[in-house]
mmCIF file of C-alpha atoms in Angstrom:
data_model
loop_
_atom_site.group_PDB
_atom_site.id
_atom_site.type_symbol
_atom_site.label_atom_id
_atom_site.label_comp_id
_atom_site.label_asym_id
_atom_site.label_seq_id
_atom_site.Cartn_x
_atom_site.Cartn_y
_atom_site.Cartn_z
ATOM 1 C CA MET S 1 80.819 135.443 81.631
ATOM 2 C CA LYS S 2 83.019 135.983 84.644
ATOM 3 C CA GLY S 3 82.728 132.337 85.578
ATOM 4 C CA GLN S 4 83.836 131.053 82.184
ATOM 5 C CA PRO S 5 87.614 131.483 82.637
ATOM 6 C CA GLN S 6 87.357 129.763 86.014
ATOM 7 C CA ASN S 7 85.617 126.767 84.432
ATOM 8 C CA ASN S 8 88.350 126.576 81.820
ATOM 9 C CA VAL S 9 90.977 126.549 84.535
ATOM 10 C CA HIS S 10 89.190 123.698 86.316
ATOM 11 C CA GLU S 11 88.919 121.764 83.060
ATOM 12 C CA PHE S 12 92.584 122.347 82.363
ATOM 13 C CA ARG S 13 93.514 121.081 85.819
ATOM 14 C CA SER S 14 91.337 118.014 85.263
ATOM 15 C CA ILE S 15 93.163 117.252 82.024
ATOM 16 C CA LEU S 16 96.512 117.604 83.774
ATOM 17 C CA CYS S 17 95.330 115.248 86.514
ATOM 18 C CA LEU S 18 94.253 112.665 83.942
ATOM 19 C CA VAL S 19 97.635 112.847 82.185
ATOM 20 C CA ASN S 20 99.496 112.498 85.466
ATOM 21 C CA LEU S 21 97.146 109.716 86.548
ATOM 22 C CA LYS S 22 97.864 107.809 83.353
ATOM 23 C CA ARG S 23 101.588 107.945 84.100
ATOM 24 C CA SER S 24 100.958 106.888 87.682
ATOM 25 C CA VAL S 25 98.890 103.893 86.584
ATOM 26 C CA THR S 26 101.791 102.748 84.397
ATOM 27 C CA ILE S 27 104.120 102.939 87.390
ATOM 28 C CA VAL S 28 101.698 101.284 89.774
ATOM 29 C CA ASN S 29 101.065 98.430 87.341
ATOM 30 C CA TYR S 30 104.789 97.734 87.454
ATOM 31 C CA PHE S 31 104.514 96.894 91.122
ATOM 32 C CA TYR S 32 102.592 94.349 93.124
ATOM 33 C CA GLN S 33 100.507 96.186 95.687
ATOM 34 C CA ILE S 34 100.136 94.737 99.161
ATOM 35 C CA SER S 35 98.080 96.184 101.987
ATOM 36 C CA PHE S 36 97.753 94.451 105.330
ATOM 37 C CA ASP S 37 96.850 95.142 108.960
ATOM 38 C CA TYR S 38 99.420 94.925 111.717
ATOM 39 C CA LYS S 39 98.048 94.116 115.188
ATOM 40 C CA ASN S 40 94.634 95.348 114.022
ATOM 41 C CA ASP S 41 95.476 98.994 114.625
ATOM 42 C CA LEU S 42 98.141 99.887 112.075
ATOM 43 C CA LYS S 43 97.568 99.567 108.363
ATOM 44 C CA LEU S 44 100.682 99.172 106.230
ATOM 45 C CA PHE S 45 101.093 99.551 102.485
ATOM 46 C CA ALA S 46 104.003 98.202 100.479
ATOM 47 C CA PHE S 47 105.287 97.716 96.947
ATOM 48 C CA LEU S 48 106.868 94.469 95.821
ATOM 49 C CA LEU S 49 109.026 94.972 92.759
ATOM 50 C CA PRO S 50 109.443 92.110 90.261
ATOM 51 C CA MET S 51 113.227 92.403 90.341
ATOM 52 C CA GLU S 52 113.770 89.974 87.477
ATOM 53 C CA TYR S 53 112.091 92.512 85.153
ATOM 54 C CA VAL S 54 113.843 95.488 86.743
ATOM 55 C CA PHE S 55 117.232 93.803 86.328
ATOM 56 C CA GLU S 56 116.484 92.831 82.723
ATOM 57 C CA ASP S 57 115.335 96.354 81.797
ATOM 58 C CA PHE S 58 118.303 97.917 83.570
ATOM 59 C CA ILE S 59 120.931 95.784 81.803
ATOM 60 C CA PHE S 60 119.319 96.376 78.407
ATOM 61 C CA GLY S 61 118.978 100.134 78.972
ATOM 62 C CA PHE S 62 122.517 100.420 80.294
ATOM 63 C CA ILE S 63 124.084 98.609 77.322
ATOM 64 C CA ASP S 64 121.900 100.519 74.860
ATOM 65 C CA LYS S 65 122.828 103.892 76.361
ATOM 66 C CA GLU S 66 126.405 103.481 77.567
ATOM 67 C CA LEU S 67 128.038 101.099 75.051
ATOM 68 C CA GLU S 68 128.065 102.843 71.675
ATOM 69 C CA LYS S 69 129.799 100.002 69.831
ATOM 70 C CA VAL S 70 127.143 97.465 70.833
ATOM 71 C CA THR S 71 123.683 97.252 69.284
ATOM 72 C CA ALA S 72 121.179 95.852 71.763
ATOM 73 C CA LYS S 73 117.656 94.658 71.120
ATOM 74 C CA ALA S 74 115.325 93.506 73.882
ATOM 75 C CA GLN S 75 112.921 90.571 73.730
ATOM 76 C CA ARG S 76 113.523 89.633 70.102
ATOM 77 C CA SER S 77 110.507 87.460 69.269
ATOM 78 C CA ASP S 78 110.755 86.492 65.592
ATOM 79 C CA THR S 79 112.010 82.949 66.246
ATOM 80 C CA TYR S 80 110.146 79.819 67.330
ATOM 81 C CA LEU S 81 111.352 76.587 68.870
ATOM 82 C CA ASP S 82 109.135 74.398 66.696
ATOM 83 C CA GLU S 83 108.347 74.441 62.992
ATOM 84 C CA GLY S 84 104.645 74.924 63.712
ATOM 85 C CA LYS S 85 105.476 78.268 65.363
ATOM 86 C CA THR S 86 103.717 77.426 68.595
ATOM 87 C CA PHE S 87 106.520 77.975 71.105
ATOM 88 C CA ASN S 88 107.957 81.472 70.762
ATOM 89 C CA LEU S 89 111.527 82.086 71.928
ATOM 90 C CA LYS S 90 112.177 85.466 73.543
ATOM 91 C CA PRO S 91 115.739 85.920 74.778
ATOM 92 C CA ASP S 92 116.209 88.970 76.977
ATOM 93 C CA LEU S 93 118.938 90.499 74.817
ATOM 94 C CA TRP S 94 120.247 90.206 71.298
ATOM 95 C CA LEU S 95 123.680 91.864 71.083
ATOM 96 C CA LYS S 96 125.607 92.775 67.964
ATOM 97 C CA THR S 97 129.060 94.293 67.466
ATOM 98 C CA ASN S 98 131.256 94.687 64.419
ATOM 99 C CA HIS S 99 132.479 91.121 64.922
ATOM 100 C CA LYS S 100 129.430 88.951 65.556
ATOM 101 C CA SER S 101 126.049 88.544 67.207
ATOM 102 C CA LEU S 102 125.118 86.666 70.344
ATOM 103 C CA ILE S 103 122.245 86.007 72.705
ATOM 104 C CA ALA S 104 122.315 87.207 76.304
ATOM 105 C CA ASP S 105 119.895 86.501 79.111
ATOM 106 C CA THR S 106 119.541 88.145 82.508
ATOM 107 C CA LYS S 107 118.851 86.127 85.643
ATOM 108 C CA TYR S 108 118.117 87.877 88.916
ATOM 109 C CA LYS S 109 119.353 85.005 91.063
ATOM 110 C CA ILE S 110 122.028 84.421 93.665
ATOM 111 C CA VAL S 111 124.862 82.325 92.244
ATOM 112 C CA TYR S 112 128.354 81.358 93.411
ATOM 113 C CA SER S 113 127.124 81.306 97.020
ATOM 114 C CA ASP S 114 128.298 77.738 97.721
ATOM 115 C CA ASP S 115 131.900 76.847 96.915
ATOM 116 C CA LYS S 116 131.055 73.141 97.077
ATOM 117 C CA ASP S 117 128.319 73.383 94.434
ATOM 118 C CA PRO S 118 129.757 72.232 91.069
ATOM 119 C CA LYS S 119 126.848 73.966 89.280
ATOM 120 C CA LYS S 120 127.749 77.299 90.967
ATOM 121 C CA GLY S 121 124.056 77.905 91.603
ATOM 122 C CA ILE S 122 123.253 77.975 87.880
ATOM 123 C CA SER S 123 119.881 76.374 87.193
ATOM 124 C CA GLN S 124 119.774 73.341 84.911
ATOM 125 C CA ASN S 125 116.522 74.655 83.416
ATOM 126 C CA ASP S 126 118.335 77.877 82.508
ATOM 127 C CA LEU S 127 120.942 75.841 80.610
ATOM 128 C CA TYR S 128 118.212 74.005 78.688
ATOM 129 C CA GLN S 129 116.716 77.384 77.795
ATOM 130 C CA MET S 130 120.086 78.760 76.639
ATOM 131 C CA LEU S 131 120.748 75.658 74.535
ATOM 132 C CA ALA S 132 117.379 76.125 72.806
ATOM 133 C CA TYR S 133 118.374 79.719 72.033
ATOM 134 C CA ALA S 134 121.726 78.603 70.613
ATOM 135 C CA VAL S 135 120.116 76.015 68.326
ATOM 136 C CA ARG S 136 117.303 78.173 66.965
ATOM 137 C CA PHE S 137 119.245 81.448 66.683
ATOM 138 C CA GLU S 138 122.268 79.595 65.267
ATOM 139 C CA VAL S 139 124.791 81.074 67.668
ATOM 140 C CA ASP S 140 127.609 79.257 69.428
ATOM 141 C CA GLU S 141 127.980 81.627 72.394
ATOM 142 C CA ILE S 142 125.439 82.582 75.035
ATOM 143 C CA ILE S 143 125.959 85.016 77.905
ATOM 144 C CA LEU S 144 124.151 84.917 81.230
ATOM 145 C CA PHE S 145 124.189 88.078 83.341
ATOM 146 C CA TYR S 146 123.736 87.719 87.104
ATOM 147 C CA PRO S 147 123.859 90.509 89.723
ATOM 148 C CA ASN S 148 126.697 90.622 92.214
ATOM 149 C CA THR S 149 125.958 90.307 95.926
ATOM 150 C CA ILE S 150 126.987 92.159 99.066
ATOM 151 C CA LYS S 151 128.702 89.166 100.644
ATOM 152 C CA GLN S 152 131.110 88.452 97.794
ATOM 153 C CA ASP S 153 134.422 90.281 97.499
ATOM 154 C CA ARG S 154 134.507 90.064 93.699
ATOM 155 C CA GLU S 155 132.356 89.080 90.737
ATOM 156 C CA GLU S 156 132.596 85.462 89.618
ATOM 157 C CA GLU S 157 132.310 83.876 86.179
ATOM 158 C CA THR S 158 131.862 80.409 84.722
ATOM 159 C CA GLU S 159 132.093 78.923 81.244
ATOM 160 C CA LEU S 160 130.282 75.751 80.250
ATOM 161 C CA THR S 161 130.838 73.932 76.971
ATOM 162 C CA ILE S 162 128.120 71.777 75.409
ATOM 163 C CA LYS S 163 128.681 69.562 72.368
ATOM 164 C CA ASP S 164 125.791 69.186 69.953
ATOM 165 C CA ALA S 165 125.899 65.619 68.627
ATOM 166 C CA LEU S 166 123.175 66.367 66.067
ATOM 167 C CA ALA S 167 125.311 69.149 64.572
ATOM 168 C CA GLY S 168 128.422 67.073 64.064
ATOM 169 C CA GLY S 169 129.910 67.840 67.471
ATOM 170 C CA LYS S 170 129.527 71.611 67.218
ATOM 171 C CA THR S 171 130.265 73.250 70.561
ATOM 172 C CA VAL S 172 128.123 75.841 72.303
ATOM 173 C CA ALA S 173 129.765 78.006 74.964
ATOM 174 C CA ILE S 174 127.505 79.286 77.735
ATOM 175 C CA LYS S 175 129.221 81.927 79.849
ATOM 176 C CA ALA S 176 127.807 83.133 83.157
ATOM 177 C CA PHE S 177 129.006 86.436 84.594
ATOM 178 C CA GLN S 178 128.197 88.422 87.682
ATOM 179 C CA VAL S 179 128.056 92.144 86.949
ATOM 180 C CA PRO S 180 128.591 94.938 89.503
ATOM 181 C CA VAL S 181 125.208 96.529 90.182
ATOM 182 C CA ILE S 182 125.797 96.828 93.937
ATOM 183 C CA SER S 183 128.585 99.023 95.296
ATOM 184 C CA ARG S 184 130.034 97.738 98.543
ATOM 185 C CA ILE S 185 131.861 101.059 98.976
ATOM 186 C CA ILE S 186 128.646 103.091 98.804
ATOM 187 C CA LEU S 187 126.934 100.790 101.299
ATOM 188 C CA GLY S 188 129.676 101.559 103.804
ATOM 189 C CA LYS S 189 129.488 105.337 103.386
ATOM 190 C CA GLU S 190 127.639 107.824 105.524
ATOM 191 C CA LEU S 191 125.534 110.035 103.273
ATOM 192 C CA SER S 192 124.313 113.562 103.889
ATOM 193 C CA GLU S 193 121.484 115.588 102.377
ATOM 194 C CA LYS S 194 124.005 117.374 100.137
ATOM 195 C CA THR S 195 125.382 114.153 98.665
ATOM 196 C CA ASP S 196 125.435 114.299 94.861
ATOM 197 C CA LEU S 197 123.965 110.923 93.909
ATOM 198 C CA GLN S 198 125.167 111.191 90.314
ATOM 199 C CA GLU S 199 128.752 111.661 91.481
ATOM 200 C CA LEU S 200 128.294 109.012 94.157
ATOM 201 C CA PHE S 201 127.331 106.331 91.632
ATOM 202 C CA LYS S 202 129.773 107.431 88.922
ATOM 203 C CA PRO S 203 132.553 104.951 89.929
ATOM 204 C CA LEU S 204 130.001 102.105 89.903
ATOM 205 C CA LYS S 205 128.808 103.186 86.452
ATOM 206 C CA ILE S 206 132.375 103.163 85.112
ATOM 207 C CA GLU S 207 133.008 99.784 86.752
ATOM 208 C CA LEU S 208 129.912 98.299 85.107
ATOM 209 C CA ILE S 209 130.857 99.720 81.686
ATOM 210 C CA ASN S 210 134.363 98.242 81.972
ATOM 211 C CA LYS S 211 132.984 94.896 83.121
ATOM 212 C CA ILE S 212 130.518 94.529 80.246
ATOM 213 C CA GLU S 213 133.091 95.734 77.721
ATOM 214 C CA SER S 214 135.594 93.174 79.011
ATOM 215 C CA ILE S 215 132.957 90.429 78.789
ATOM 216 C CA LEU S 216 132.099 91.316 75.197
ATOM 217 C CA ALA S 217 135.754 91.785 74.234
ATOM 218 C CA VAL S 218 136.577 88.267 75.417
ATOM 219 C CA THR S 219 133.503 86.865 73.735
ATOM 220 C CA PHE S 220 134.124 88.632 70.433
ATOM 221 C CA GLU S 221 137.751 87.662 69.918
#
């Protein structure tokens, strides 16, 4: 009988390990795992993060949590490109305010890096995708969110207008914005062990809130 409580403790620890393992598997599945040998004597292990998904989840979560006047839904999938419902359309974000609704998509790509590029680094395939969203979701404004970069002094933006000849010349506005997710000030600071990270990133959080609010305010006039 004396051994019984000990067995229960071991079983309890096993259950806890399984629960923690389940959470770990979820995290690990989010990464690509790479293991390789370096000079045959040092084994290295690394994670590769799919940043396009991280950026998409971050923007959705940030808007959903920090912007009370905006309703955000991720990966809305109730609309198809064709009548046979074969090609499903899944925009990253569906945003709604008191004024109107619009589609937004996140693109983890470097844009505005070449001043001589008339396309500003915006992919033509991305524009085709946004136009399909506009037609099927019956919206006349689409927003593209891009991350800012370390090399640029400020966030850039571009507006493209497309006329739909099949809809009697109806115009679709596609607006591309860089949003501040990298703080150049923080990158230049020397941090200590006592640095409060929440306070450190607070100015960047406020900057991002103001940026997204200004984007939506312009769009929802």
